[in-house]
Tab-separated table of C-alpha atoms in Angstrom:
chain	number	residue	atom	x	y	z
A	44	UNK	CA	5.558	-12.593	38.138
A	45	UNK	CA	1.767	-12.250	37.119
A	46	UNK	CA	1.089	-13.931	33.428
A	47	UNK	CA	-1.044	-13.167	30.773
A	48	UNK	CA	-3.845	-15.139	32.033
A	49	UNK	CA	-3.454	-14.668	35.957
A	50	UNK	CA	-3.661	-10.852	34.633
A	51	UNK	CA	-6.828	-11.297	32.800
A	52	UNK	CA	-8.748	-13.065	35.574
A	53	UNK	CA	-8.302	-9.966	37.785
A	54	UNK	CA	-9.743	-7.808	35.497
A	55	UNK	CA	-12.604	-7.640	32.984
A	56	UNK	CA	-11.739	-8.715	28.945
A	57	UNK	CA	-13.241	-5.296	28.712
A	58	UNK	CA	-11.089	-2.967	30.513
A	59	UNK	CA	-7.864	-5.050	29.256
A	60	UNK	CA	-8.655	-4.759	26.194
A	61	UNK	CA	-9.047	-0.527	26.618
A	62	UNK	CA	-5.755	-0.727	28.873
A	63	UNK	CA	-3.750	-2.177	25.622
A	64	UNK	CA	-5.274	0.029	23.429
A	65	UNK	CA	-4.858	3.119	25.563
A	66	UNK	CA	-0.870	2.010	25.831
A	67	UNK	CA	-0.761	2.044	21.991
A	68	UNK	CA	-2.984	5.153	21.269
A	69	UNK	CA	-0.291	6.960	23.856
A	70	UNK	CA	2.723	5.284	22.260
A	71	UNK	CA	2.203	5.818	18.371
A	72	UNK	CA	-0.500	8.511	18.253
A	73	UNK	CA	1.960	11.032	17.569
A	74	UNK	CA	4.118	9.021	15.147
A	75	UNK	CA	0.995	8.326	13.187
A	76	UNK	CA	-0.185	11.942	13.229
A	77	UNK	CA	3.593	12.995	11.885
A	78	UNK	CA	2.789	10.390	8.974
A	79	UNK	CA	-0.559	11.694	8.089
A	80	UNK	CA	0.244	15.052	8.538
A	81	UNK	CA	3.155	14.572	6.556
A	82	UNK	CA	1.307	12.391	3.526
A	83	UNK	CA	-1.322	15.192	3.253
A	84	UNK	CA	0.755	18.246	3.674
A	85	UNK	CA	3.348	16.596	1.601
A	86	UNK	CA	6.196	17.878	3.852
A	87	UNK	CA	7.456	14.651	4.659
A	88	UNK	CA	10.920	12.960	2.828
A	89	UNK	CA	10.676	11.263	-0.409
A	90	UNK	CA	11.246	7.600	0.626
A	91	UNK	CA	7.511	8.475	3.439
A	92	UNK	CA	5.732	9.877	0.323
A	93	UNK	CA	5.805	6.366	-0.633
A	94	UNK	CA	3.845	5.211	1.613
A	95	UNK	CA	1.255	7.893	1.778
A	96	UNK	CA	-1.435	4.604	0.737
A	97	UNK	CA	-1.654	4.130	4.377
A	98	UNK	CA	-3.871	7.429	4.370
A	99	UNK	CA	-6.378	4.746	3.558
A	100	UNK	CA	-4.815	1.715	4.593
A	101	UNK	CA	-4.463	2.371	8.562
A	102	UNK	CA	-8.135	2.955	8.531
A	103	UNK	CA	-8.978	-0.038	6.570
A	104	UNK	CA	-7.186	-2.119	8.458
A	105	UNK	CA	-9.080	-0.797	11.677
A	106	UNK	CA	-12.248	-1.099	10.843
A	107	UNK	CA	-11.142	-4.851	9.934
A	108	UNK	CA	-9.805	-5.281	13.270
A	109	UNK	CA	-13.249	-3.770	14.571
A	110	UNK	CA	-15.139	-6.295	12.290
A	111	UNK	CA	-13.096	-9.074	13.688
A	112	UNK	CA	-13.521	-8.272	17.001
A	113	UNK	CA	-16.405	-11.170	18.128
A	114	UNK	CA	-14.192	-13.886	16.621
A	115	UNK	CA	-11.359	-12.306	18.450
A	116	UNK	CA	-13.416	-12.565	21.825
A	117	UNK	CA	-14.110	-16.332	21.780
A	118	UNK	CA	-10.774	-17.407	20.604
A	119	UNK	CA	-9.023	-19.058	23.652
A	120	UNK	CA	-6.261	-17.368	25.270
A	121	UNK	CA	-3.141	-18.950	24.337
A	122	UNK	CA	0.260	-17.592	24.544
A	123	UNK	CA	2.807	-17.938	22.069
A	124	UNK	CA	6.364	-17.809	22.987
A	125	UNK	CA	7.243	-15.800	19.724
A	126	UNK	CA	4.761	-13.405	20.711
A	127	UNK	CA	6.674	-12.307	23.823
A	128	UNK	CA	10.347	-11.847	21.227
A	129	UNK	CA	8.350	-9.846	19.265
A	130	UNK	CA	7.134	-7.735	21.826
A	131	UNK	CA	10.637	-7.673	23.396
A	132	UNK	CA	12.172	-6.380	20.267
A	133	UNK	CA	9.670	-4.100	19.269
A	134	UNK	CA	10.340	-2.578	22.537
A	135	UNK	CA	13.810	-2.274	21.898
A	136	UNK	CA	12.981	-0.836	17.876
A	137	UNK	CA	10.677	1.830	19.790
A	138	UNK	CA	13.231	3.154	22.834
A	139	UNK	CA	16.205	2.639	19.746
A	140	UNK	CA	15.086	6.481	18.911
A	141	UNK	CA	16.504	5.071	15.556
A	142	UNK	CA	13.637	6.779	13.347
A	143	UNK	CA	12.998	3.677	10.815
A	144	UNK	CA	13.468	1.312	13.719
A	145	UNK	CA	10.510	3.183	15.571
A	146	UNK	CA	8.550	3.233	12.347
A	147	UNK	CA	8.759	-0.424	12.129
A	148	UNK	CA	8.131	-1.097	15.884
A	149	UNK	CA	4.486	-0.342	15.381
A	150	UNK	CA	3.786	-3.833	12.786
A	151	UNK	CA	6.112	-5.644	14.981
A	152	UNK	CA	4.295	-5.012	18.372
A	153	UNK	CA	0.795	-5.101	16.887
A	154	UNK	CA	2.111	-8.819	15.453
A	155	UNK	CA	3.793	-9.364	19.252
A	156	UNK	CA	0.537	-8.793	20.651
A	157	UNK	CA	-1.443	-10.860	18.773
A	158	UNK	CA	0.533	-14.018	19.095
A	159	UNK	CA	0.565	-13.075	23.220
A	160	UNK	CA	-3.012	-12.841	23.395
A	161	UNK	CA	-4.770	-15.463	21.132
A	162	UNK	CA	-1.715	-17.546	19.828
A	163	UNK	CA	-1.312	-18.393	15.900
A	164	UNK	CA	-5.434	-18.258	15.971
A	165	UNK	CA	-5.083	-15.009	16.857
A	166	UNK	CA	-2.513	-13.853	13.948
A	167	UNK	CA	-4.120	-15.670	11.509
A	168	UNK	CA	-7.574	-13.863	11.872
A	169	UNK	CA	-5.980	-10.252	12.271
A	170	UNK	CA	-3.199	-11.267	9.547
A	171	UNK	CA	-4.139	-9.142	6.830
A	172	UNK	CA	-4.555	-5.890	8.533
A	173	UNK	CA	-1.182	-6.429	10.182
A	174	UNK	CA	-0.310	-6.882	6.495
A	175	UNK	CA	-1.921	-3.610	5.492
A	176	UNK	CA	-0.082	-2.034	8.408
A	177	UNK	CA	3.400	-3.451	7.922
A	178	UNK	CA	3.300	-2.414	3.558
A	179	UNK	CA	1.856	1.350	4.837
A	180	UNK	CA	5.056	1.685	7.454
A	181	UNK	CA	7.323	4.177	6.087
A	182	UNK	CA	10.800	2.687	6.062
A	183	UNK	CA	13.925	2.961	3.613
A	184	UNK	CA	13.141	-0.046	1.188
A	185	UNK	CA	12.059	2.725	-2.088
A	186	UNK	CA	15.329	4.117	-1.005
A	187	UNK	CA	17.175	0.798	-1.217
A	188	UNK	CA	15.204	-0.421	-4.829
A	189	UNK	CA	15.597	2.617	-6.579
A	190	UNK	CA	18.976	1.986	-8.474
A	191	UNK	CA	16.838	-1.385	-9.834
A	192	UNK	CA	14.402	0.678	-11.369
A	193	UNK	CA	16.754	2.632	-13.942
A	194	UNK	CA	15.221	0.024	-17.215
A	195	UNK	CA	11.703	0.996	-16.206
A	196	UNK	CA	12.701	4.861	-16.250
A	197	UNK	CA	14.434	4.342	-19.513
A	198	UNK	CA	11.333	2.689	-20.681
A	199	UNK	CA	9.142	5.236	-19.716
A	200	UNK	CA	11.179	7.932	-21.274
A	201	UNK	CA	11.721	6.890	-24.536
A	202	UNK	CA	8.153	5.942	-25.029
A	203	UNK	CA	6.831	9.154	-23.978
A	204	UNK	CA	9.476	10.851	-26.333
A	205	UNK	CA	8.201	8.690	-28.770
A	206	UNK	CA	4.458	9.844	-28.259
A	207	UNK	CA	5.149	13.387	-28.659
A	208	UNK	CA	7.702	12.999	-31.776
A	209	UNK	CA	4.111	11.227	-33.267
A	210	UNK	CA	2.507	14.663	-32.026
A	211	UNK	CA	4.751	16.490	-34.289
A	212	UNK	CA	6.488	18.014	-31.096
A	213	UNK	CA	10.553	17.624	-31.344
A	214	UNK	CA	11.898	15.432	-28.190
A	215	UNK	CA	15.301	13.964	-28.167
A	216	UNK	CA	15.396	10.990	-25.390
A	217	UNK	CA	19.100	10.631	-23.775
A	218	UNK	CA	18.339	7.342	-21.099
A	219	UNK	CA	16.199	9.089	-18.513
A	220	UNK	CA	16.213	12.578	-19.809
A	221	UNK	CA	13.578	13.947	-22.084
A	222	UNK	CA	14.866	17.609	-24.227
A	223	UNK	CA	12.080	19.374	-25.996
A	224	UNK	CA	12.589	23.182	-27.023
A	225	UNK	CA	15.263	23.429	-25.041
A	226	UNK	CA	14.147	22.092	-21.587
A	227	UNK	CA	14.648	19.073	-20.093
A	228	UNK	CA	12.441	16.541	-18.432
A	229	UNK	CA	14.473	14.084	-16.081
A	230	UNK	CA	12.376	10.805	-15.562
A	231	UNK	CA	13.995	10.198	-11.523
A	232	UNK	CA	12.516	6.953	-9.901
A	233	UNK	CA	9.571	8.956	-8.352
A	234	UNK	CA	8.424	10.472	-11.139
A	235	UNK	CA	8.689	6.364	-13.151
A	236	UNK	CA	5.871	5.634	-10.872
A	237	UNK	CA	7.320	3.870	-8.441
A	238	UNK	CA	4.851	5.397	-5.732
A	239	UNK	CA	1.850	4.955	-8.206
A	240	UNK	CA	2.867	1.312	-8.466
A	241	UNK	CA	3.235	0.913	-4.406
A	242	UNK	CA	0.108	2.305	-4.344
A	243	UNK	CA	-1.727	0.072	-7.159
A	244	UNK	CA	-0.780	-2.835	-5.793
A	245	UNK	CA	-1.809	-1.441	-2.079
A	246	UNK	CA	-5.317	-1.135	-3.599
A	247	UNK	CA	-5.284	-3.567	-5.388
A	248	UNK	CA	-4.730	-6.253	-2.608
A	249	UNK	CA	-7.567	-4.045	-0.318
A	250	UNK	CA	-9.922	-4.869	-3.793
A	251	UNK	CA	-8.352	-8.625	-3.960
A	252	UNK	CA	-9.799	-9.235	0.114
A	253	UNK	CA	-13.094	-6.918	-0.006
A	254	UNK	CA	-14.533	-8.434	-3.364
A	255	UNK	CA	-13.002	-12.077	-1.629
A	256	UNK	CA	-11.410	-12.427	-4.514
A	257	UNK	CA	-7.768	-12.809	-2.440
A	258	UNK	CA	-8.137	-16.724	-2.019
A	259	UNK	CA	-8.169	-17.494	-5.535
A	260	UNK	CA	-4.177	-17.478	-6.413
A	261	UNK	CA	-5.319	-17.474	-10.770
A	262	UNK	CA	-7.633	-14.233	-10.097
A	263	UNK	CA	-5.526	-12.611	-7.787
A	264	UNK	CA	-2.377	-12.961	-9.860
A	265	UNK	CA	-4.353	-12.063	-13.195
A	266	UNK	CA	-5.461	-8.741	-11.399
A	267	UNK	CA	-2.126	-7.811	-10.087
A	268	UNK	CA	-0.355	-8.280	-13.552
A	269	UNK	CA	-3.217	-6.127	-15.182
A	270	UNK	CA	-3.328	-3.392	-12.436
A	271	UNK	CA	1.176	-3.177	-13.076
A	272	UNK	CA	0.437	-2.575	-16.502
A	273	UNK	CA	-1.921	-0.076	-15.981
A	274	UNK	CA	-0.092	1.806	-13.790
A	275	UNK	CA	2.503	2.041	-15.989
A	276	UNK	CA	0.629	2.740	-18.738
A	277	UNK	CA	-0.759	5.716	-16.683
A	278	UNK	CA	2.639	6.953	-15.779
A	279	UNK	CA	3.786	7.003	-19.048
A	280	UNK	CA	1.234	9.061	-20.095
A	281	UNK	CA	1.315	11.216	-16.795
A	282	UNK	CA	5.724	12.011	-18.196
A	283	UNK	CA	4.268	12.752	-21.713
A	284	UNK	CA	1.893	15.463	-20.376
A	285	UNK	CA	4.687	16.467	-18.176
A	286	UNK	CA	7.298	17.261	-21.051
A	287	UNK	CA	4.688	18.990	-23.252
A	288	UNK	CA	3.769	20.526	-20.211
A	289	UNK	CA	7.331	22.104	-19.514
A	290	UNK	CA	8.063	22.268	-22.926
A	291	UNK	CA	5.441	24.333	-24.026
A	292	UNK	CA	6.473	26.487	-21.100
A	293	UNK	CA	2.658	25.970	-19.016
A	294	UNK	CA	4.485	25.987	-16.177
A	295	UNK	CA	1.447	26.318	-13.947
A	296	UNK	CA	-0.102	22.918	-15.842
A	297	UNK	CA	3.406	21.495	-15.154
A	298	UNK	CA	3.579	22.105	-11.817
A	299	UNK	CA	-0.064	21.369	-10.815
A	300	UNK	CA	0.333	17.337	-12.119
A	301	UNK	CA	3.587	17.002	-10.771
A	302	UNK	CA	3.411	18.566	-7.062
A	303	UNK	CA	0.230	19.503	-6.904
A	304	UNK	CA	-3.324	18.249	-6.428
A	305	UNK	CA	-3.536	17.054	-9.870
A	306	UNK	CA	-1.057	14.146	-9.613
A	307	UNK	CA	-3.667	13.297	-6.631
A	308	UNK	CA	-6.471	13.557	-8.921
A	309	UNK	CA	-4.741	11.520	-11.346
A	310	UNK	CA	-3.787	8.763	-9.324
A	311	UNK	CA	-7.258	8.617	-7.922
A	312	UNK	CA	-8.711	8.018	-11.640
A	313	UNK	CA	-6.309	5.597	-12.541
A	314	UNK	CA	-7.051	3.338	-9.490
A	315	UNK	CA	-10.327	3.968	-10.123
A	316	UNK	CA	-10.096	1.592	-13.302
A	317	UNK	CA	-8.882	-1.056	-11.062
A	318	UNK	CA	-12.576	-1.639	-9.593
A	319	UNK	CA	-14.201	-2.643	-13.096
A	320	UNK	CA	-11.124	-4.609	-13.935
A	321	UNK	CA	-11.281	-7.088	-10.736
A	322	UNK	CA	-15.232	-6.918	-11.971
A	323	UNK	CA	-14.393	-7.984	-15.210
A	324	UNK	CA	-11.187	-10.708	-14.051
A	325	UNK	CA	-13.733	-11.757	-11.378
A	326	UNK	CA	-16.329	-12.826	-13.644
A	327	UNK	CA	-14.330	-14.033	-16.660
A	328	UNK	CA	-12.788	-16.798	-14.305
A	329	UNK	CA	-15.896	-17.988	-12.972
A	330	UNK	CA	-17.458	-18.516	-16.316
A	331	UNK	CA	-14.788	-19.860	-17.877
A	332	UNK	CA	-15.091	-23.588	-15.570
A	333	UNK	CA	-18.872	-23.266	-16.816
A	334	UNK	CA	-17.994	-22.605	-20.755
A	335	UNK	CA	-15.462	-25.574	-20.682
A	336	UNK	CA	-18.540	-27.931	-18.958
A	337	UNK	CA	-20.567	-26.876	-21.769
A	338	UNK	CA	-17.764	-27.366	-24.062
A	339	UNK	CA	-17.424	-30.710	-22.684
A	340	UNK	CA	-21.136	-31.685	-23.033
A	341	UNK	CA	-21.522	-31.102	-26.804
């Protein structure tokens, strides 16, 4: 039986490297193009609108790959044994025809092949776009943390109940239901933002490793607290435009933020903020060392 580096030596780096991707593009081409086309046409289940982030996240993490690809070339070719398991069982995830099982064959395989190829070197240099691909892999975890989330839709709807009582527009608030004027508003664990905060943190971890800012655990975890809060804060005002919305019967309005482009639009704003807030975190923590020197020196 040939191995990995017997197989190399017959052929050029060149056309190996187009052989493995050629194997991939043929195995998951499709299965990516259902997930795009389902993110964008927005005829894909519930629990896969949740991970519609990898509309920007697959490509991200390929032109990283394509960034990395010199370092990639002059690592030395060592095999790791757990690279060959995790081919082995990605294999097995991808034949399954078990749909979440295929889903998550792609990370494991792309992980599998890394560790084959170039060893723990290897992983280590292309570990954050595997990370980027494993968080944008539709599987069933919303599905499995969305009877956890029942105090943050709670929380969401009294608050926004309470915002348009202070509006002067009647809302009674019964747990996760909002009545106004005789319509009713049900806060449900997609509509508490539990995509929006998938997605801010998503973004927020692309910002954390583009502005290097990832390496610095007191930054990082500063910018992650701050972007949860804002995303909340913009969901709870995305319900309370939603119940005036329906209960001022513009239906059109109603439906256009909720299922429409304008929930797209919105999200888009609100992660938006996230760019001068890393700005702002980024610089506030590197003065700070300076002010306390200065501090110091008087």
């Amino acid at each position: 039986m040939l191995t990995q580096h017997q197989v190399r030596r017959s052929i050029s780096p060149q056309i190996f490297n187009f052989i493995i991707l050629g194997i991939l593009v043929l195995l998951y081409a499709p299965l990516v193009h259902y997930w795009y086309d389902g993110w964008i046409s927005k005829n894909i289940s519930t629990e896969h609108e949740y991970f519609s982030h990898g509309i920007i996240g697959f490509p991200f993490a390929a032109y990283l790959v394509w960034m990395n690809r010199k370092q990639w070339v002059r690592l030395p070719d060592k095999t790791h044994v757990l690279g060959a398991i995790l081919l082995a069982l990605g294999a097995v995830f991808y034949v399954s025809g078990v749909g979440e099982w295929v889903n998550l064959s792609l990370p494991v395989i792309l992980t599998g092949l890394c560790l084959w190829l170039k060893g723990i070197e290897g992983f280590k240099l292309q570990s954050f776009p595997l990370l980027l691909v494993l968080l944008a892999t539709p599987n069933s975890v919303p599905y499995l943390i969305a009877p956890f989330t029942l105090p943050l839709q709670s929380f969401i709807a009294g608050t926004a109940g309470f915002i348009l009582n202070q509006f002067g527009l009647p809302v009674v608030v019964d747990g996760i239901n909002i009545y106004a004027r005789g319509r009713i508003v049900e806060v449900a664990p997609y509509c508490a933002g539990l995509k929006m905060l998938f997605t801010t943190i998503y973004v927020g971890l692309i910002l954390l490793f583009w502005t290097d800012t990832l390496s610095s655990k007191r930054k990082s975890s500063w910018f992650l607290f701050v972007a949860v809060i804002i995303s909340v804060t913009a969901n709870i005002i995305r319900n309370t435009l939603l119940t005036f919305f329906h209960a001022t019967e513009q239906d059109g309005a109603f439906h256009w933020l909720h299922d429409s482009w304008g929930g797209d639009l919105y999200s888009a704003c609100m992660l938006l903020v996230l760019i001068p807030v890393i700005n702002w975190i980024d610089s506030y923590f590197s003065e700070s060392p300076v002010r306390e020197l200065e501090g110091n020196e008087r």
